Short mmCIF file of C-alpha atoms in Angstrom, two decimals:
data_model
loop_
_atom_site.label_atom_id
_atom_site.label_comp_id
_atom_site.label_asym_id
_atom_site.label_seq_id
_atom_site.Cartn_x
_atom_site.Cartn_y
_atom_site.Cartn_z
CA UNK J 1 0.00 0.00 0.00
CA UNK J 2 1.27 3.43 -0.90
CA UNK J 3 0.49 5.54 2.15
CA UNK J 4 2.93 8.43 1.98
CA UNK J 5 2.92 10.72 5.00
CA UNK J 6 4.58 13.61 3.23
CA UNK J 7 3.68 17.05 4.58
CA UNK J 8 4.98 18.91 1.56
CA UNK J 9 2.78 21.62 -0.02
CA UNK J 10 -0.07 20.53 -2.23
CA UNK J 11 1.09 18.65 -5.29
CA UNK J 12 0.24 19.95 -8.72
CA UNK J 13 -2.15 17.64 -10.58
CA UNK J 14 -0.70 15.51 -13.31
CA UNK J 15 -2.06 16.80 -16.64
CA UNK J 16 -2.07 13.27 -17.97
CA UNK J 17 -4.44 12.20 -15.20
CA UNK J 18 -6.62 15.21 -14.50
CA UNK J 19 -7.01 17.01 -17.78
CA UNK J 20 -4.49 19.74 -16.94
CA UNK J 21 -6.20 21.99 -14.38
CA UNK J 22 -7.51 21.02 -11.00
CA UNK J 23 -11.13 19.95 -11.20
CA UNK J 24 -11.20 19.38 -14.94
CA UNK J 25 -12.34 15.98 -16.14
CA UNK J 26 -9.59 13.43 -16.48
CA UNK J 27 -9.35 11.22 -19.54
CA UNK J 28 -11.56 8.27 -20.14
CA UNK J 29 -10.13 5.21 -18.45
CA UNK J 30 -7.69 3.26 -20.53
CA UNK J 31 -4.74 0.95 -20.02
CA UNK J 32 -4.75 -1.52 -17.14
CA UNK J 33 -8.10 -2.85 -16.02
CA UNK J 34 -7.26 -2.00 -12.40
CA UNK J 35 -7.75 1.69 -13.26
CA UNK J 36 -11.04 1.30 -15.11
CA UNK J 37 -14.04 3.08 -13.60
CA UNK J 38 -17.53 1.62 -13.51
CA UNK J 39 -19.58 2.13 -16.67
CA UNK J 40 -23.22 0.95 -16.78
CA UNK J 41 -22.80 0.31 -20.52
CA UNK J 42 -20.36 -2.46 -19.58
CA UNK J 43 -21.82 -3.35 -16.20
CA UNK J 44 -20.15 -6.63 -15.27
CA UNK J 45 -16.60 -6.18 -16.54
CA UNK J 46 -16.30 -2.54 -15.47
CA UNK J 47 -17.86 -3.30 -12.06
CA UNK J 48 -15.33 -6.05 -11.37
CA UNK J 49 -12.44 -3.94 -12.70
CA UNK J 50 -13.42 -0.89 -10.62
CA UNK J 51 -13.84 -3.02 -7.49
CA UNK J 52 -10.41 -4.61 -7.95
CA UNK J 53 -8.84 -1.26 -8.69
CA UNK J 54 -10.17 0.59 -5.66
CA UNK J 55 -9.59 -2.29 -3.22
CA UNK J 56 -6.22 -3.55 -4.43
CA UNK J 57 -4.54 -0.53 -6.07
CA UNK J 58 -6.30 2.52 -4.62
CA UNK J 59 -3.50 5.02 -5.23
CA UNK J 60 -3.36 4.38 -8.96
CA UNK J 61 -7.12 4.05 -9.23
CA UNK J 62 -7.97 7.35 -7.55
CA UNK J 63 -5.10 9.16 -9.24
CA UNK J 64 -6.47 8.32 -12.67
CA UNK J 65 -10.25 8.69 -12.25
CA UNK J 66 -12.21 11.57 -13.74
CA UNK J 67 -13.01 14.55 -11.52
CA UNK J 68 -16.08 15.82 -13.38
CA UNK J 69 -18.53 14.95 -16.08
CA UNK J 70 -20.20 11.80 -14.79
CA UNK J 71 -22.38 11.60 -11.69
CA UNK J 72 -24.43 8.53 -12.58
CA UNK J 73 -21.82 5.78 -12.84
CA UNK J 74 -20.09 6.25 -9.45
CA UNK J 75 -23.46 6.64 -7.73
CA UNK J 76 -24.72 3.44 -9.38
CA UNK J 77 -21.53 1.68 -8.30
CA UNK J 78 -22.15 2.68 -4.68
CA UNK J 79 -25.83 1.69 -4.79
CA UNK J 80 -25.04 -1.71 -6.34
CA UNK J 81 -22.48 -2.57 -3.69
CA UNK J 82 -24.75 -1.42 -0.87
CA UNK J 83 -27.64 -3.42 -2.32
CA UNK J 84 -25.51 -6.55 -2.73
CA UNK J 85 -24.32 -6.35 0.87
CA UNK J 86 -27.86 -5.66 2.09
CA UNK J 87 -29.26 -8.62 0.16
CA UNK J 88 -26.61 -11.03 1.44
CA UNK J 89 -27.01 -9.76 5.00
CA UNK J 90 -30.80 -9.97 4.79
CA UNK J 91 -30.59 -13.51 3.37
CA UNK J 92 -28.40 -14.59 6.28
CA UNK J 93 -30.85 -13.01 8.73
CA UNK J 94 -33.77 -14.65 6.92
CA UNK J 95 -32.08 -18.05 7.03
CA UNK J 96 -31.29 -17.92 10.74
CA UNK J 97 -34.69 -16.43 11.52
CA UNK J 98 -36.44 -19.20 9.63
CA UNK J 99 -34.34 -21.90 11.31
CA UNK J 100 -35.14 -20.42 14.71
CA UNK J 101 -38.83 -20.36 13.86
CA UNK J 102 -38.77 -24.01 12.86
CA UNK J 103 -37.65 -24.84 16.37
CA UNK J 104 -40.88 -23.39 17.79
CA UNK J 105 -43.44 -25.79 19.23
CA UNK J 106 -46.55 -24.65 17.34
CA UNK J 107 -47.17 -24.46 13.62
CA UNK J 108 -48.67 -21.00 14.08
CA UNK J 109 -45.53 -19.76 15.79
CA UNK J 110 -43.40 -21.22 13.01
CA UNK J 111 -45.47 -19.52 10.30
CA UNK J 112 -45.43 -16.21 12.16
CA UNK J 113 -41.66 -16.39 12.64
CA UNK J 114 -41.01 -17.18 8.98
CA UNK J 115 -43.38 -14.41 7.87
CA UNK J 116 -41.61 -11.93 10.16
CA UNK J 117 -38.20 -12.95 8.78
CA UNK J 118 -39.46 -12.64 5.19
CA UNK J 119 -40.98 -9.25 5.94
CA UNK J 120 -37.66 -8.08 7.41
CA UNK J 121 -35.88 -9.28 4.28
CA UNK J 122 -38.24 -7.39 1.95
CA UNK J 123 -38.05 -4.25 4.10
CA UNK J 124 -34.23 -4.35 4.07
CA UNK J 125 -34.16 -4.58 0.28
CA UNK J 126 -36.64 -1.71 -0.15
CA UNK J 127 -34.90 0.74 2.17
CA UNK J 128 -31.32 -0.18 1.16
CA UNK J 129 -31.02 2.21 -1.83
CA UNK J 130 -32.53 5.06 0.19
CA UNK J 131 -30.09 4.51 3.04
CA UNK J 132 -27.19 4.17 0.59
CA UNK J 133 -28.03 7.47 -1.13
CA UNK J 134 -28.32 9.27 2.22
CA UNK J 135 -24.97 7.93 3.41
CA UNK J 136 -23.30 8.78 0.11
CA UNK J 137 -24.45 12.39 -0.17
CA UNK J 138 -24.28 13.27 3.54
CA UNK J 139 -20.74 11.91 3.92
CA UNK J 140 -19.58 13.47 0.65
CA UNK J 141 -21.08 16.83 1.63
CA UNK J 142 -19.55 16.78 5.10
CA UNK J 143 -16.14 15.78 3.80
CA UNK J 144 -16.17 18.35 1.03
CA UNK J 145 -16.97 21.07 3.55
CA UNK J 146 -13.86 20.04 5.47
CA UNK J 147 -11.89 19.86 2.21
CA UNK J 148 -12.76 23.48 1.48
CA UNK J 149 -11.65 24.44 4.99
CA UNK J 150 -8.48 22.32 5.18
CA UNK J 151 -7.32 21.87 1.59
CA UNK J 152 -8.55 25.25 0.43
CA UNK J 153 -10.19 26.58 -2.70
CA UNK J 154 -7.73 24.81 -5.01
CA UNK J 155 -9.59 21.51 -4.72
CA UNK J 156 -11.08 19.37 -7.47
CA UNK J 157 -14.69 20.15 -6.56
CA UNK J 158 -17.59 18.39 -4.89
CA UNK J 159 -18.07 15.84 -7.66
CA UNK J 160 -14.53 14.55 -7.14
CA UNK J 161 -15.25 14.10 -3.43
CA UNK J 162 -18.51 12.34 -4.24
CA UNK J 163 -16.70 9.95 -6.58
CA UNK J 164 -14.21 9.02 -3.86
CA UNK J 165 -17.03 8.42 -1.39
CA UNK J 166 -18.93 6.32 -3.94
CA UNK J 167 -16.02 4.06 -4.80
CA UNK J 168 -15.24 3.38 -1.13
CA UNK J 169 -18.56 1.51 -1.06
CA UNK J 170 -16.58 -1.38 -2.54
CA UNK J 171 -15.65 -2.24 1.05
CA UNK J 172 -19.21 -3.54 1.37
CA UNK J 173 -17.77 -6.73 -0.09
CA UNK J 174 -17.01 -7.81 3.50
CA UNK J 175 -19.71 -5.98 5.48
CA UNK J 176 -22.09 -8.96 5.37
CA UNK J 177 -19.69 -10.97 7.58
CA UNK J 178 -21.01 -10.69 11.16
CA UNK J 179 -19.02 -8.27 13.36
CA UNK J 180 -15.61 -8.81 11.72
CA UNK J 181 -16.79 -7.67 8.30
CA UNK J 182 -18.11 -4.35 9.61
CA UNK J 183 -14.87 -3.67 11.51
CA UNK J 184 -12.61 -4.51 8.55
CA UNK J 185 -14.85 -2.64 6.09
CA UNK J 186 -15.01 0.44 8.30
CA UNK J 187 -11.27 0.83 8.83
CA UNK J 188 -10.32 -0.06 5.26
CA UNK J 189 -12.94 2.41 4.10
CA UNK J 190 -11.19 5.10 6.14
CA UNK J 191 -7.88 4.20 4.49
CA UNK J 192 -9.43 4.30 1.00
CA UNK J 193 -11.07 7.65 1.74
CA UNK J 194 -7.75 9.17 2.82
CA UNK J 195 -5.96 7.86 -0.26
CA UNK J 196 -8.80 8.95 -2.55
CA UNK J 197 -9.06 12.49 -1.17
CA UNK J 198 -5.28 12.87 -1.27
CA UNK J 199 -5.10 11.83 -4.92
CA UNK J 200 -8.14 13.56 -6.45
CA UNK J 201 -7.56 16.84 -4.60
CA UNK J 202 -3.75 16.72 -4.99
CA UNK J 203 -3.13 17.34 -1.30
CA UNK J 204 -1.01 15.73 1.42
CA UNK J 205 -1.81 12.59 3.39
CA UNK J 206 -1.97 14.65 6.57
CA UNK J 207 -4.65 16.99 5.27
CA UNK J 208 -6.62 14.13 3.73
CA UNK J 209 -6.47 12.26 7.04
CA UNK J 210 -7.80 15.33 8.86
CA UNK J 211 -10.75 15.52 6.46
CA UNK J 212 -11.63 11.88 7.04
CA UNK J 213 -10.82 11.48 10.74
CA UNK J 214 -12.33 14.67 12.18
CA UNK J 215 -15.95 13.47 11.61
CA UNK J 216 -15.00 10.04 13.01
CA UNK J 217 -13.54 11.65 16.14
CA UNK J 218 -16.65 13.82 16.58
CA UNK J 219 -18.93 10.78 16.17
CA UNK J 220 -16.91 8.79 18.72
CA UNK J 221 -17.03 11.71 21.16
CA UNK J 222 -20.82 11.96 20.82
CA UNK J 223 -21.13 8.20 21.30
CA UNK J 224 -18.95 8.33 24.42
CA UNK J 225 -21.09 11.14 25.84
CA UNK J 226 -24.29 9.18 25.16
CA UNK J 227 -22.87 6.09 26.85
CA UNK J 228 -21.80 8.19 29.83
CA UNK J 229 -25.26 9.77 30.10
CA UNK J 230 -27.01 6.41 29.86
CA UNK J 231 -24.63 4.93 32.41
CA UNK J 232 -25.25 7.84 34.78
CA UNK J 233 -29.03 7.47 34.37
CA UNK J 234 -28.90 3.72 35.07
CA UNK J 235 -26.66 4.27 38.09
CA UNK J 236 -29.08 6.91 39.46
CA UNK J 237 -32.05 4.53 39.07
CA UNK J 238 -30.19 1.74 40.85
CA UNK J 239 -29.24 4.05 43.71
CA UNK J 240 -32.85 5.20 44.09
CA UNK J 241 -34.11 1.62 44.33
CA UNK J 242 -31.57 0.57 46.94
#
């Protein structure tokens, strides 16, 4: 993994990769398949190539992607990966829910349990694209706000940030694995986001890490405060009952 920690001033974009000026569209993907972006006109091959590129060679992938001119393909890529992970996760839940229901004593309980599991599966599939779109645009918007504050006005624009956020959804390939998958996907997603922001906005690893990690730190702080408040409330109730 190429994870340079250089704190040198912002690098000038490579004209061969970004179309000359920061924020201009880069060239259409060519050359090695690991640098090929998703294209719905070639859905299977480009989807596999983009997934391999972002997961296995993120520096080269993000360095060579377009910055503007195509909103649909990266958004579709993110929605497809989120849907695939949601479907697999829902199928696993449905399977275990159905098996648990079969262990019930009454036929009515078994039918109710299976129906509830099936309903949960259908609900998960329906809401998945809505949740995916919300995550994509909220996270991209928040990160681009920080990019404007930390990187400055010489950034590649919101669409470039959105593209990075969309392609990090490839980490959903492991999110269906209980517990471990979410942990691995979360932390590798952070790494991909740092690399992606560094490359598309031609900034340093330090600034890209600040953009990605500041919201994480704020979220962890809020979570810690909520846990502390809940703990204090539970402790107070226990003391009152003693």
